[in-house]
Amino acid sequence: MFSPTALRPRFAKWLIATGLFLMLSGCVDKPNTLERVKEDGVLRVVTRNSPATYFQDRNGETGFEYELVKRFADDLGVKLKIETADNLDDLYGQLGKPGGPVLAAAGLVSSEKRKQQVRFSHSYLEVTPQIIYRNGQSRPTNAADLVGKTIMVLKGSTHADQLAALKKKYPGIQYEESDAVEVVDLLRMVDEGQIDLTLVDSNEVAMNQVYFTNARVAFDLGDASNQSWAVAAGDDNSLLNEINDFLDKSQKNGTLQRLKDRYYGHVDVLGYMGAYTFAQHLQQRLPKYEKHFKAYAKEEKVDWRLLAAIGYQESLWQPAVTSKTGVRGLMMLTQNTAQAMGVSNRLDAKQSIMGGAKYLAYMKDQLDDSIQEPDRTWFALAAYNVGSGHLDDARKLAAKEGLNPDKWLDVKKILPRLSQKQWYSKTRYGYARGGEPVHFVANIRRYYDILTWVTQPQLEGDQVAQGNLHVPGIDKTKPPEENPPL
């Protein structure tokens, strides 16, 4: 048998060793948020699916917030994982949940209420809240004019807080908060007269004003506010400090300004330039590239005039242009599309036309066999513009509405719904500027009709020949400048 006295020294040593181990273990700090992000190799971010924040187009993932937070993830050397929230309350609620997003980047404006839930970063964009009304209606000029109007804003937004504060002074102000809409929905509802007014930030107005020509700015409501990112509440400042350093650096090195110019510094003008300008370009620009359109259209078995019409819609037959979204060249190809089509230099007109012809043919080949001509061509054009994924979403929505998903006349009615939250939230690919492919196809069809007419071997009647070019029904008077919307 073992002697109890012999066991005591050994047991004492074990107790000492165990105690030391536990003491040392207790001294090891748990990794902070920034360390966990780097260890995982993933930055999880929650945002909104909207044109000013994050959405997918033919270039892939895009949006002001997406581009900025992607640069932050690259700086950290980690991958970016985007999640979208259904509404602002949901967005704030997701922060800090185990395994959930550690950062919210969604055009957020801090408020005393939200500061109790989260912590906000340094600001990166100054915006002004603006009252929006419908052109043709009485324009409100101050807060008192909001009384008696139908007003809707995003649920949980600082705009709702502003209206709540105003209501104390003007009890007659009535407004509705909705979590079933996004800003684009609010602007559309004003544009269509469904509501009298809404309150949105100036950057959202600038982003969407071209799509809603009846929606106008009535007046600025209050002072400018600052948009910031948000992290979970608590004492862990590791990620927040890194974010602030990044935003400060982006302000100094011009990154923020470049993004602001790209997304808010220009107003896209949808639609065609006008018959007068098109006639001028037919004579001055098309002859330089006509042989390339014909050659590559023949290779890909598409109509060269359709290919030329796409080139005009995309670049006005200018080979050295670059859009604000990064697509380049006469046929406005993305970098990924250019590489896939074998284009090494997007600014080379011949290569660009070759790539555009291949891409159009590819889009046509990808369509379901059930789609027949001429609808097949219009669907291919829409996919060329918005991407095949969003087009499939629209076709599925059309089928659910009892429309024919194989007919362009039916699907073009549905495509604009992809910019409305109540519809795009039900789709696979989410938000898209669904009105753009509708305009895109309509404009190209118009250019194509004119090109078809002017290239007929024989012309009937007494059409007027301008030089060696016949232009049908074109007003030779330069059209007056239109007043810009808003």
Short mmCIF file of C-alpha atoms in Angstrom, two decimals:
data_model
loop_
_atom_site.label_atom_id
_atom_site.label_comp_id
_atom_site.label_asym_id
_atom_site.label_seq_id
_atom_site.Cartn_x
_atom_site.Cartn_y
_atom_site.Cartn_z
CA MET A 1 0.00 0.00 0.00
CA PHE A 2 1.02 3.60 -0.61
CA SER A 3 1.80 5.75 2.37
CA PRO A 4 -0.47 8.84 2.66
CA THR A 5 2.54 10.85 3.70
CA ALA A 6 4.34 9.89 0.49
CA LEU A 7 1.43 11.22 -1.62
CA ARG A 8 1.26 14.62 0.03
CA PRO A 9 4.31 16.25 -1.66
CA ARG A 10 3.24 14.96 -5.05
CA PHE A 11 -0.34 16.18 -4.55
CA ALA A 12 0.93 19.55 -3.39
CA LYS A 13 3.05 19.93 -6.55
CA TRP A 14 0.03 19.06 -8.70
CA LEU A 15 -2.07 21.69 -6.94
CA ILE A 16 0.62 24.34 -7.43
CA ALA A 17 1.01 23.49 -11.12
CA THR A 18 -2.72 23.55 -11.69
CA GLY A 19 -3.08 26.86 -9.91
CA LEU A 20 -0.28 28.43 -11.93
CA PHE A 21 -1.88 27.17 -15.18
CA LEU A 22 -5.26 28.62 -14.26
CA MET A 23 -3.68 31.93 -13.26
CA LEU A 24 -1.79 32.15 -16.55
CA SER A 25 -4.88 31.19 -18.51
CA GLY A 26 -6.82 33.96 -16.82
CA CYS A 27 -4.17 36.45 -17.85
CA VAL A 28 -4.59 35.69 -21.58
CA ASP A 29 -6.89 38.33 -23.07
CA LYS A 30 -9.64 37.36 -25.48
CA PRO A 31 -9.04 38.72 -28.99
CA ASN A 32 -10.69 42.07 -29.64
CA THR A 33 -13.04 42.71 -32.58
CA LEU A 34 -10.31 43.81 -34.97
CA GLU A 35 -8.18 40.79 -34.12
CA ARG A 36 -11.13 38.44 -34.66
CA VAL A 37 -11.83 39.99 -38.07
CA LYS A 38 -8.23 39.46 -39.13
CA GLU A 39 -8.12 35.93 -37.71
CA ASP A 40 -11.34 35.01 -39.54
CA GLY A 41 -10.15 36.75 -42.71
CA VAL A 42 -13.65 38.17 -43.24
CA LEU A 43 -15.21 41.59 -42.58
CA ARG A 44 -18.96 41.12 -42.11
CA VAL A 45 -20.93 44.23 -43.02
CA VAL A 46 -24.65 44.95 -42.95
CA THR A 47 -26.13 47.51 -45.35
CA ARG A 48 -29.26 48.46 -47.30
CA ASN A 49 -30.09 47.21 -50.79
CA SER A 50 -30.51 50.57 -52.52
CA PRO A 51 -28.82 52.61 -55.27
CA ALA A 52 -26.99 54.88 -52.82
CA THR A 53 -25.62 52.03 -50.73
CA TYR A 54 -25.31 48.58 -52.28
CA PHE A 55 -26.80 46.75 -55.27
CA GLN A 56 -25.80 44.58 -58.23
CA ASP A 57 -25.68 45.69 -61.85
CA ARG A 58 -23.90 44.40 -64.94
CA ASN A 59 -20.59 45.36 -63.33
CA GLY A 60 -21.33 43.13 -60.35
CA GLU A 61 -21.60 44.49 -56.81
CA THR A 62 -21.59 48.27 -56.64
CA GLY A 63 -22.85 51.32 -54.73
CA PHE A 64 -21.17 54.14 -52.81
CA GLU A 65 -21.15 52.32 -49.48
CA TYR A 66 -20.03 49.07 -51.06
CA GLU A 67 -17.08 50.69 -52.83
CA LEU A 68 -15.94 52.46 -49.67
CA VAL A 69 -16.26 49.48 -47.33
CA LYS A 70 -14.59 47.22 -49.93
CA ARG A 71 -11.55 49.48 -49.80
CA PHE A 72 -11.60 49.20 -46.01
CA ALA A 73 -11.68 45.40 -46.19
CA ASP A 74 -8.80 45.47 -48.69
CA ASP A 75 -6.83 47.68 -46.30
CA LEU A 76 -7.36 45.12 -43.55
CA GLY A 77 -6.33 42.33 -45.91
CA VAL A 78 -9.60 40.42 -45.46
CA LYS A 79 -12.55 39.40 -47.60
CA LEU A 80 -15.76 41.41 -47.56
CA LYS A 81 -19.06 39.71 -46.78
CA ILE A 82 -22.15 41.85 -47.35
CA GLU A 83 -25.50 41.24 -45.68
CA THR A 84 -28.61 43.33 -46.31
CA ALA A 85 -31.23 44.32 -43.75
CA ASP A 86 -34.95 44.65 -44.46
CA ASN A 87 -35.21 47.94 -42.59
CA LEU A 88 -33.24 50.30 -40.35
CA ASP A 89 -34.41 48.77 -37.08
CA ASP A 90 -33.29 45.35 -38.31
CA LEU A 91 -29.98 46.79 -39.47
CA TYR A 92 -29.12 48.32 -36.11
CA GLY A 93 -30.35 45.22 -34.31
CA GLN A 94 -27.97 42.92 -36.19
CA LEU A 95 -24.86 44.68 -34.92
CA GLY A 96 -23.18 42.88 -32.04
CA LYS A 97 -25.03 39.59 -32.45
CA PRO A 98 -22.75 36.52 -32.14
CA GLY A 99 -21.43 35.61 -35.57
CA GLY A 100 -23.22 38.58 -37.09
CA PRO A 101 -21.98 41.73 -38.85
CA VAL A 102 -19.46 43.88 -36.98
CA LEU A 103 -20.02 47.00 -39.08
CA ALA A 104 -23.03 48.83 -40.54
CA ALA A 105 -22.35 50.88 -43.69
CA ALA A 106 -25.66 52.15 -44.97
CA GLY A 107 -25.75 55.94 -45.21
CA LEU A 108 -26.52 56.25 -41.51
CA VAL A 109 -27.02 59.52 -39.65
CA SER A 110 -26.46 59.47 -35.90
CA SER A 111 -29.15 60.48 -33.45
CA GLU A 112 -29.44 60.44 -29.65
CA LYS A 113 -31.77 57.46 -29.90
CA ARG A 114 -29.37 55.45 -32.05
CA LYS A 115 -26.34 56.40 -29.95
CA GLN A 116 -27.88 54.34 -27.17
CA GLN A 117 -27.69 51.28 -29.44
CA VAL A 118 -24.44 51.70 -31.39
CA ARG A 119 -21.32 53.82 -31.75
CA PHE A 120 -20.77 55.95 -34.82
CA SER A 121 -17.56 56.54 -36.73
CA HIS A 122 -16.14 59.78 -38.06
CA SER A 123 -18.32 61.21 -40.84
CA TYR A 124 -17.54 60.73 -44.51
CA LEU A 125 -20.43 62.43 -46.33
CA GLU A 126 -22.43 65.57 -45.59
CA VAL A 127 -26.09 65.44 -46.61
CA THR A 128 -29.07 67.72 -46.22
CA PRO A 129 -32.61 66.48 -45.47
CA GLN A 130 -34.95 67.73 -48.19
CA ILE A 131 -38.72 67.88 -48.49
CA ILE A 132 -39.79 66.47 -51.87
CA TYR A 133 -43.07 67.40 -53.57
CA ARG A 134 -44.69 66.69 -56.94
CA ASN A 135 -44.24 69.20 -59.74
CA GLY A 136 -47.54 70.88 -60.56
CA GLN A 137 -48.73 70.78 -56.97
CA SER A 138 -48.48 73.66 -54.51
CA ARG A 139 -44.87 73.92 -53.41
CA PRO A 140 -44.38 73.98 -49.64
CA THR A 141 -41.83 76.53 -48.51
CA ASN A 142 -41.62 75.95 -44.76
CA ALA A 143 -42.56 73.51 -42.01
CA ALA A 144 -46.01 75.04 -41.50
CA ASP A 145 -46.90 74.08 -45.10
CA LEU A 146 -46.55 70.39 -44.20
CA VAL A 147 -49.79 70.49 -42.24
CA GLY A 148 -52.57 68.59 -43.99
CA LYS A 149 -50.24 66.78 -46.41
CA THR A 150 -49.82 63.04 -46.89
CA ILE A 151 -46.24 62.33 -45.87
CA MET A 152 -44.29 59.07 -45.70
CA VAL A 153 -40.70 58.41 -44.53
CA LEU A 154 -38.56 55.39 -43.72
CA LYS A 155 -39.36 53.76 -40.40
CA GLY A 156 -36.65 54.27 -37.81
CA SER A 157 -34.92 57.03 -39.79
CA THR A 158 -33.69 60.36 -38.50
CA HIS A 159 -36.27 61.89 -40.85
CA ALA A 160 -39.00 60.33 -38.74
CA ASP A 161 -37.35 61.89 -35.68
CA GLN A 162 -37.33 65.28 -37.41
CA LEU A 163 -41.02 65.07 -38.22
CA ALA A 164 -41.82 63.95 -34.67
CA ALA A 165 -40.05 67.04 -33.34
CA LEU A 166 -41.91 69.30 -35.81
CA LYS A 167 -45.23 67.76 -34.83
CA LYS A 168 -44.82 69.17 -31.32
CA LYS A 169 -44.80 72.65 -32.81
CA TYR A 170 -47.30 71.92 -35.59
CA PRO A 171 -49.73 69.27 -34.27
CA GLY A 172 -51.50 69.15 -37.64
CA ILE A 173 -48.52 67.46 -39.28
CA GLN A 174 -49.39 63.84 -40.03
CA TYR A 175 -46.88 61.33 -41.37
CA GLU A 176 -46.46 57.60 -41.82
CA GLU A 177 -43.33 55.56 -41.14
CA SER A 178 -42.92 52.51 -43.35
CA ASP A 179 -40.45 49.63 -43.27
CA ALA A 180 -41.86 48.21 -46.51
CA VAL A 181 -40.23 50.81 -48.76
CA GLU A 182 -36.87 52.26 -49.66
CA VAL A 183 -35.98 55.81 -50.68
CA VAL A 184 -36.51 55.02 -54.38
CA ASP A 185 -40.05 53.91 -53.52
CA LEU A 186 -40.74 57.17 -51.67
CA LEU A 187 -39.53 59.28 -54.60
CA ARG A 188 -41.59 57.20 -57.04
CA MET A 189 -44.69 57.58 -54.87
CA VAL A 190 -44.31 61.36 -54.89
CA ASP A 191 -43.60 61.29 -58.63
CA GLU A 192 -46.79 59.32 -59.27
CA GLY A 193 -48.91 61.32 -56.82
CA GLN A 194 -49.49 58.45 -54.36
CA ILE A 195 -48.25 60.65 -51.51
CA ASP A 196 -47.91 64.42 -51.29
CA LEU A 197 -44.46 64.67 -49.72
CA THR A 198 -41.49 62.77 -48.43
CA LEU A 199 -38.29 63.65 -46.61
CA VAL A 200 -35.01 62.19 -47.89
CA ASP A 201 -31.34 63.12 -47.89
CA SER A 202 -29.86 65.23 -50.67
CA ASN A 203 -27.50 62.50 -51.90
CA GLU A 204 -30.43 60.14 -52.48
CA VAL A 205 -32.21 62.85 -54.45
CA ALA A 206 -29.13 63.46 -56.61
CA MET A 207 -28.77 59.72 -57.25
CA ASN A 208 -32.37 59.19 -58.34
CA GLN A 209 -33.68 62.51 -59.65
CA VAL A 210 -33.31 61.57 -63.30
CA TYR A 211 -35.77 58.69 -62.90
CA PHE A 212 -38.50 60.74 -61.26
CA THR A 213 -38.90 63.94 -63.24
CA ASN A 214 -42.02 65.04 -61.37
CA ALA A 215 -40.33 64.79 -57.97
CA ARG A 216 -38.84 68.17 -57.02
CA VAL A 217 -37.07 69.63 -54.01
CA ALA A 218 -39.39 71.93 -52.06
CA PHE A 219 -36.94 73.10 -49.39
CA ASP A 220 -34.19 71.93 -47.07
CA LEU A 221 -35.51 70.86 -43.68
CA GLY A 222 -32.93 71.79 -41.08
CA ASP A 223 -29.17 71.84 -41.21
CA ALA A 224 -26.85 69.43 -42.98
CA SER A 225 -26.14 66.09 -41.32
CA ASN A 226 -23.17 63.76 -41.48
CA GLN A 227 -23.32 60.14 -42.57
CA SER A 228 -21.21 57.64 -40.63
CA TRP A 229 -20.61 53.93 -40.19
CA ALA A 230 -21.69 52.18 -37.00
CA VAL A 231 -20.33 49.42 -34.77
CA ALA A 232 -21.84 47.64 -31.78
CA ALA A 233 -22.03 49.37 -28.40
CA GLY A 234 -19.40 48.51 -25.78
CA ASP A 235 -15.87 49.27 -24.68
CA ASP A 236 -14.02 47.53 -27.53
CA ASN A 237 -12.70 50.38 -29.68
CA SER A 238 -10.30 48.33 -31.79
CA LEU A 239 -12.42 48.20 -34.95
CA LEU A 240 -13.85 51.70 -34.49
CA ASN A 241 -10.36 53.21 -34.20
CA GLU A 242 -9.29 51.39 -37.36
CA ILE A 243 -12.38 52.63 -39.20
CA ASN A 244 -11.75 56.23 -38.14
CA ASP A 245 -8.13 56.02 -39.27
CA PHE A 246 -9.26 54.64 -42.64
CA LEU A 247 -11.94 57.31 -43.17
CA ASP A 248 -9.55 60.09 -42.18
CA LYS A 249 -6.96 58.73 -44.59
CA SER A 250 -9.55 58.41 -47.36
CA GLN A 251 -10.49 62.04 -46.83
CA LYS A 252 -6.87 63.18 -47.09
CA ASN A 253 -5.80 61.08 -50.07
CA GLY A 254 -8.83 61.98 -52.20
CA THR A 255 -10.53 58.55 -52.17
CA LEU A 256 -13.72 59.93 -50.67
CA GLN A 257 -13.86 62.81 -53.11
CA ARG A 258 -13.42 60.50 -56.09
CA LEU A 259 -16.27 58.31 -54.90
CA LYS A 260 -18.47 61.36 -54.29
CA ASP A 261 -17.77 62.65 -57.79
CA ARG A 262 -18.46 59.24 -59.29
CA TYR A 263 -21.79 58.64 -57.60
CA TYR A 264 -23.13 62.11 -56.91
CA GLY A 265 -21.15 64.49 -59.09
CA HIS A 266 -22.92 63.64 -62.32
CA VAL A 267 -26.49 63.21 -63.44
CA ASP A 268 -27.06 60.46 -65.96
CA VAL A 269 -29.27 61.57 -68.81
CA LEU A 270 -31.38 58.66 -69.93
CA GLY A 271 -32.97 58.58 -73.33
CA TYR A 272 -31.63 59.56 -76.71
CA MET A 273 -29.77 62.73 -77.59
CA GLY A 274 -32.35 63.78 -80.13
CA ALA A 275 -32.81 63.35 -83.85
CA TYR A 276 -30.78 66.44 -84.75
CA THR A 277 -27.66 65.25 -82.92
CA PHE A 278 -28.06 61.69 -84.19
CA ALA A 279 -28.18 62.95 -87.77
CA GLN A 280 -24.94 64.85 -87.22
CA HIS A 281 -23.20 61.80 -85.76
CA LEU A 282 -24.43 59.58 -88.58
CA GLN A 283 -22.45 61.70 -91.00
CA GLN A 284 -19.42 62.54 -88.86
CA ARG A 285 -18.74 59.45 -86.74
CA LEU A 286 -20.36 56.31 -88.11
CA PRO A 287 -18.29 56.15 -91.35
CA LYS A 288 -15.11 55.66 -89.26
CA TYR A 289 -16.41 52.45 -87.69
CA GLU A 290 -18.97 51.10 -90.15
CA LYS A 291 -16.63 48.47 -91.61
CA HIS A 292 -15.89 47.07 -88.14
CA PHE A 293 -19.59 46.88 -87.28
CA LYS A 294 -20.26 45.01 -90.51
CA ALA A 295 -17.31 42.64 -90.19
CA TYR A 296 -17.90 41.52 -86.60
CA ALA A 297 -21.67 41.47 -86.95
CA LYS A 298 -21.23 39.05 -89.85
CA GLU A 299 -18.94 36.84 -87.74
CA GLU A 300 -21.42 36.70 -84.88
CA LYS A 301 -24.50 36.50 -87.13
CA VAL A 302 -26.14 39.67 -85.83
CA ASP A 303 -27.43 42.69 -87.74
CA TRP A 304 -24.62 45.24 -88.05
CA ARG A 305 -27.10 48.09 -87.74
CA LEU A 306 -28.29 46.72 -84.40
CA LEU A 307 -24.68 46.51 -83.27
CA ALA A 308 -24.09 50.08 -84.41
CA ALA A 309 -27.23 51.22 -82.57
CA ILE A 310 -25.87 49.70 -79.35
CA GLY A 311 -22.58 51.53 -79.90
CA TYR A 312 -24.40 54.81 -80.31
CA GLN A 313 -26.53 54.33 -77.21
CA GLU A 314 -23.48 53.36 -75.18
CA SER A 315 -20.91 55.95 -76.30
CA LEU A 316 -22.32 58.10 -79.14
CA TRP A 317 -19.69 56.25 -81.27
CA GLN A 318 -16.79 57.59 -79.23
CA PRO A 319 -14.00 55.05 -78.65
CA ALA A 320 -12.14 56.73 -75.78
CA VAL A 321 -14.90 57.32 -73.24
CA THR A 322 -15.07 55.97 -69.69
CA SER A 323 -18.29 56.03 -67.68
CA LYS A 324 -18.51 56.87 -63.98
CA THR A 325 -19.03 53.16 -63.27
CA GLY A 326 -15.80 52.13 -64.98
CA VAL A 327 -17.13 50.69 -68.26
CA ARG A 328 -15.05 51.87 -71.19
CA GLY A 329 -14.82 52.19 -74.93
CA LEU A 330 -17.15 52.51 -77.87
CA MET A 331 -19.28 49.54 -76.74
CA MET A 332 -18.88 50.36 -73.02
CA LEU A 333 -17.57 46.99 -71.89
CA THR A 334 -16.78 46.14 -68.29
CA GLN A 335 -13.31 44.85 -67.52
CA ASN A 336 -14.62 41.34 -66.86
CA THR A 337 -16.70 41.26 -70.04
CA ALA A 338 -13.78 42.54 -72.10
CA GLN A 339 -11.49 39.81 -70.79
CA ALA A 340 -14.10 37.13 -71.38
CA MET A 341 -14.61 38.31 -74.96
CA GLY A 342 -10.88 38.47 -75.72
CA VAL A 343 -10.56 42.27 -75.68
CA SER A 344 -7.17 43.45 -74.41
CA ASN A 345 -7.71 47.17 -75.04
CA ARG A 346 -11.22 48.47 -74.47
CA LEU A 347 -10.31 51.88 -75.92
CA ASP A 348 -9.44 50.36 -79.29
CA ALA A 349 -12.58 50.82 -81.38
CA LYS A 350 -12.07 47.68 -83.47
CA GLN A 351 -11.54 45.49 -80.40
CA SER A 352 -14.45 47.08 -78.57
CA ILE A 353 -16.85 46.44 -81.44
CA MET A 354 -15.59 42.86 -81.68
CA GLY A 355 -16.20 42.40 -77.95
CA GLY A 356 -19.64 43.98 -78.14
CA ALA A 357 -20.65 41.70 -81.02
CA LYS A 358 -19.47 38.60 -79.16
CA TYR A 359 -21.18 39.68 -75.97
CA LEU A 360 -24.51 40.36 -77.72
CA ALA A 361 -24.34 36.96 -79.40
CA TYR A 362 -23.46 35.33 -76.07
CA MET A 363 -26.41 37.02 -74.34
CA LYS A 364 -28.70 35.76 -77.09
CA ASP A 365 -27.40 32.21 -76.78
CA GLN A 366 -27.97 32.21 -73.01
CA LEU A 367 -31.69 32.92 -73.36
CA ASP A 368 -34.27 30.16 -73.02
CA ASP A 369 -35.26 28.46 -76.27
CA SER A 370 -38.86 29.46 -75.56
CA ILE A 371 -38.03 33.10 -76.38
CA GLN A 372 -38.46 33.66 -80.10
CA GLU A 373 -37.61 36.57 -82.40
CA PRO A 374 -38.04 39.47 -82.38
CA ASP A 375 -38.44 39.27 -78.61
CA ARG A 376 -35.20 37.30 -78.37
CA THR A 377 -33.26 40.32 -79.63
CA TRP A 378 -34.94 42.72 -77.20
CA PHE A 379 -34.29 40.35 -74.29
CA ALA A 380 -30.64 40.06 -75.32
CA LEU A 381 -30.33 43.85 -75.36
CA ALA A 382 -31.88 44.09 -71.91
CA ALA A 383 -29.45 41.47 -70.58
CA TYR A 384 -26.58 43.36 -72.25
CA ASN A 385 -27.59 46.36 -70.16
CA VAL A 386 -28.77 45.04 -66.79
CA GLY A 387 -27.36 41.51 -66.69
CA SER A 388 -29.02 38.16 -67.27
CA GLY A 389 -29.66 37.59 -63.55
CA HIS A 390 -31.89 40.64 -63.13
CA LEU A 391 -33.63 39.83 -66.43
CA ASP A 392 -34.44 36.34 -65.11
CA ASP A 393 -35.82 37.92 -61.94
CA ALA A 394 -38.14 40.12 -64.03
CA ARG A 395 -39.30 37.16 -66.12
CA LYS A 396 -40.17 35.19 -62.98
CA LEU A 397 -42.09 38.14 -61.57
CA ALA A 398 -43.92 38.49 -64.89
CA ALA A 399 -44.95 34.83 -64.80
CA LYS A 400 -46.26 35.22 -61.24
CA GLU A 401 -48.35 38.19 -62.41
CA GLY A 402 -49.93 36.08 -65.14
CA LEU A 403 -47.92 37.75 -67.91
CA ASN A 404 -45.89 36.01 -70.61
CA PRO A 405 -42.23 35.79 -69.52
CA ASP A 406 -41.19 35.19 -73.13
CA LYS A 407 -42.67 38.43 -74.49
CA TRP A 408 -40.77 41.71 -74.23
CA LEU A 409 -44.01 43.69 -74.19
CA ASP A 410 -44.95 41.97 -70.92
CA VAL A 411 -41.54 41.78 -69.24
CA LYS A 412 -40.71 45.44 -69.87
CA LYS A 413 -43.73 46.32 -67.73
CA ILE A 414 -42.19 44.38 -64.85
CA LEU A 415 -38.52 45.40 -65.10
CA PRO A 416 -39.02 48.81 -63.39
CA ARG A 417 -40.33 46.94 -60.34
CA LEU A 418 -36.79 45.76 -59.66
CA SER A 419 -36.14 49.21 -58.18
CA GLN A 420 -39.06 48.85 -55.74
CA LYS A 421 -38.39 47.15 -52.43
CA GLN A 422 -41.71 45.31 -52.30
CA TRP A 423 -40.68 43.50 -55.50
CA TYR A 424 -36.89 43.22 -55.50
CA SER A 425 -36.93 41.84 -51.97
CA LYS A 426 -38.60 38.75 -53.45
CA THR A 427 -35.96 38.18 -56.13
CA ARG A 428 -32.65 36.36 -56.21
CA TYR A 429 -30.48 39.23 -57.42
CA GLY A 430 -32.16 42.08 -55.54
CA TYR A 431 -32.23 45.76 -56.46
CA ALA A 432 -31.63 46.90 -60.02
CA ARG A 433 -32.32 50.08 -61.93
CA GLY A 434 -35.00 48.24 -63.82
CA GLY A 435 -36.11 51.28 -65.77
CA GLU A 436 -32.72 51.55 -67.49
CA PRO A 437 -32.94 48.44 -69.69
CA VAL A 438 -36.42 49.52 -70.78
CA HIS A 439 -35.06 52.89 -71.93
CA PHE A 440 -31.95 51.17 -73.31
CA VAL A 441 -33.95 48.83 -75.54
CA ALA A 442 -36.38 51.55 -76.65
CA ASN A 443 -33.55 53.91 -77.63
CA ILE A 444 -31.65 51.24 -79.51
CA ARG A 445 -34.77 50.22 -81.41
CA ARG A 446 -35.23 53.83 -82.47
CA TYR A 447 -31.64 54.17 -83.66
CA TYR A 448 -31.88 50.79 -85.34
CA ASP A 449 -35.03 51.82 -87.22
CA ILE A 450 -33.31 54.95 -88.52
CA LEU A 451 -30.14 53.05 -89.47
CA THR A 452 -32.24 50.46 -91.27
CA TRP A 453 -34.02 53.19 -93.17
CA VAL A 454 -30.95 55.14 -94.22
CA THR A 455 -29.05 52.04 -95.39
CA GLN A 456 -31.76 50.72 -97.72
CA PRO A 457 -30.35 50.26 -101.24
CA GLN A 458 -33.24 52.17 -102.77
CA LEU A 459 -35.35 54.90 -101.30
CA GLU A 460 -38.88 55.54 -102.40
CA GLY A 461 -40.65 58.85 -102.70
CA ASP A 462 -39.06 62.25 -102.46
CA GLN A 463 -37.07 62.01 -99.23
CA VAL A 464 -34.51 64.76 -98.93
CA ALA A 465 -30.90 63.75 -99.37
CA GLN A 466 -28.47 65.61 -97.14
CA GLY A 467 -25.16 65.15 -98.94
CA ASN A 468 -24.95 61.41 -99.52
CA LEU A 469 -26.98 60.55 -96.41
CA HIS A 470 -30.75 60.16 -96.29
CA VAL A 471 -32.26 60.97 -92.91
CA PRO A 472 -35.98 60.27 -92.42
CA GLY A 473 -38.23 62.70 -90.65
CA ILE A 474 -35.46 64.51 -88.80
CA ASP A 475 -36.06 68.05 -87.69
CA LYS A 476 -33.05 70.07 -88.81
CA THR A 477 -33.69 72.67 -86.11
CA LYS A 478 -31.55 72.09 -83.05
CA PRO A 479 -33.87 71.23 -80.13
CA PRO A 480 -34.00 73.69 -77.20
CA GLU A 481 -32.26 72.82 -73.96
CA GLU A 482 -34.53 71.13 -71.49
CA ASN A 483 -34.66 72.30 -67.90
CA PRO A 484 -32.99 69.71 -65.69
CA PRO A 485 -35.24 67.87 -63.24
CA LEU A 486 -35.36 69.14 -59.66
#
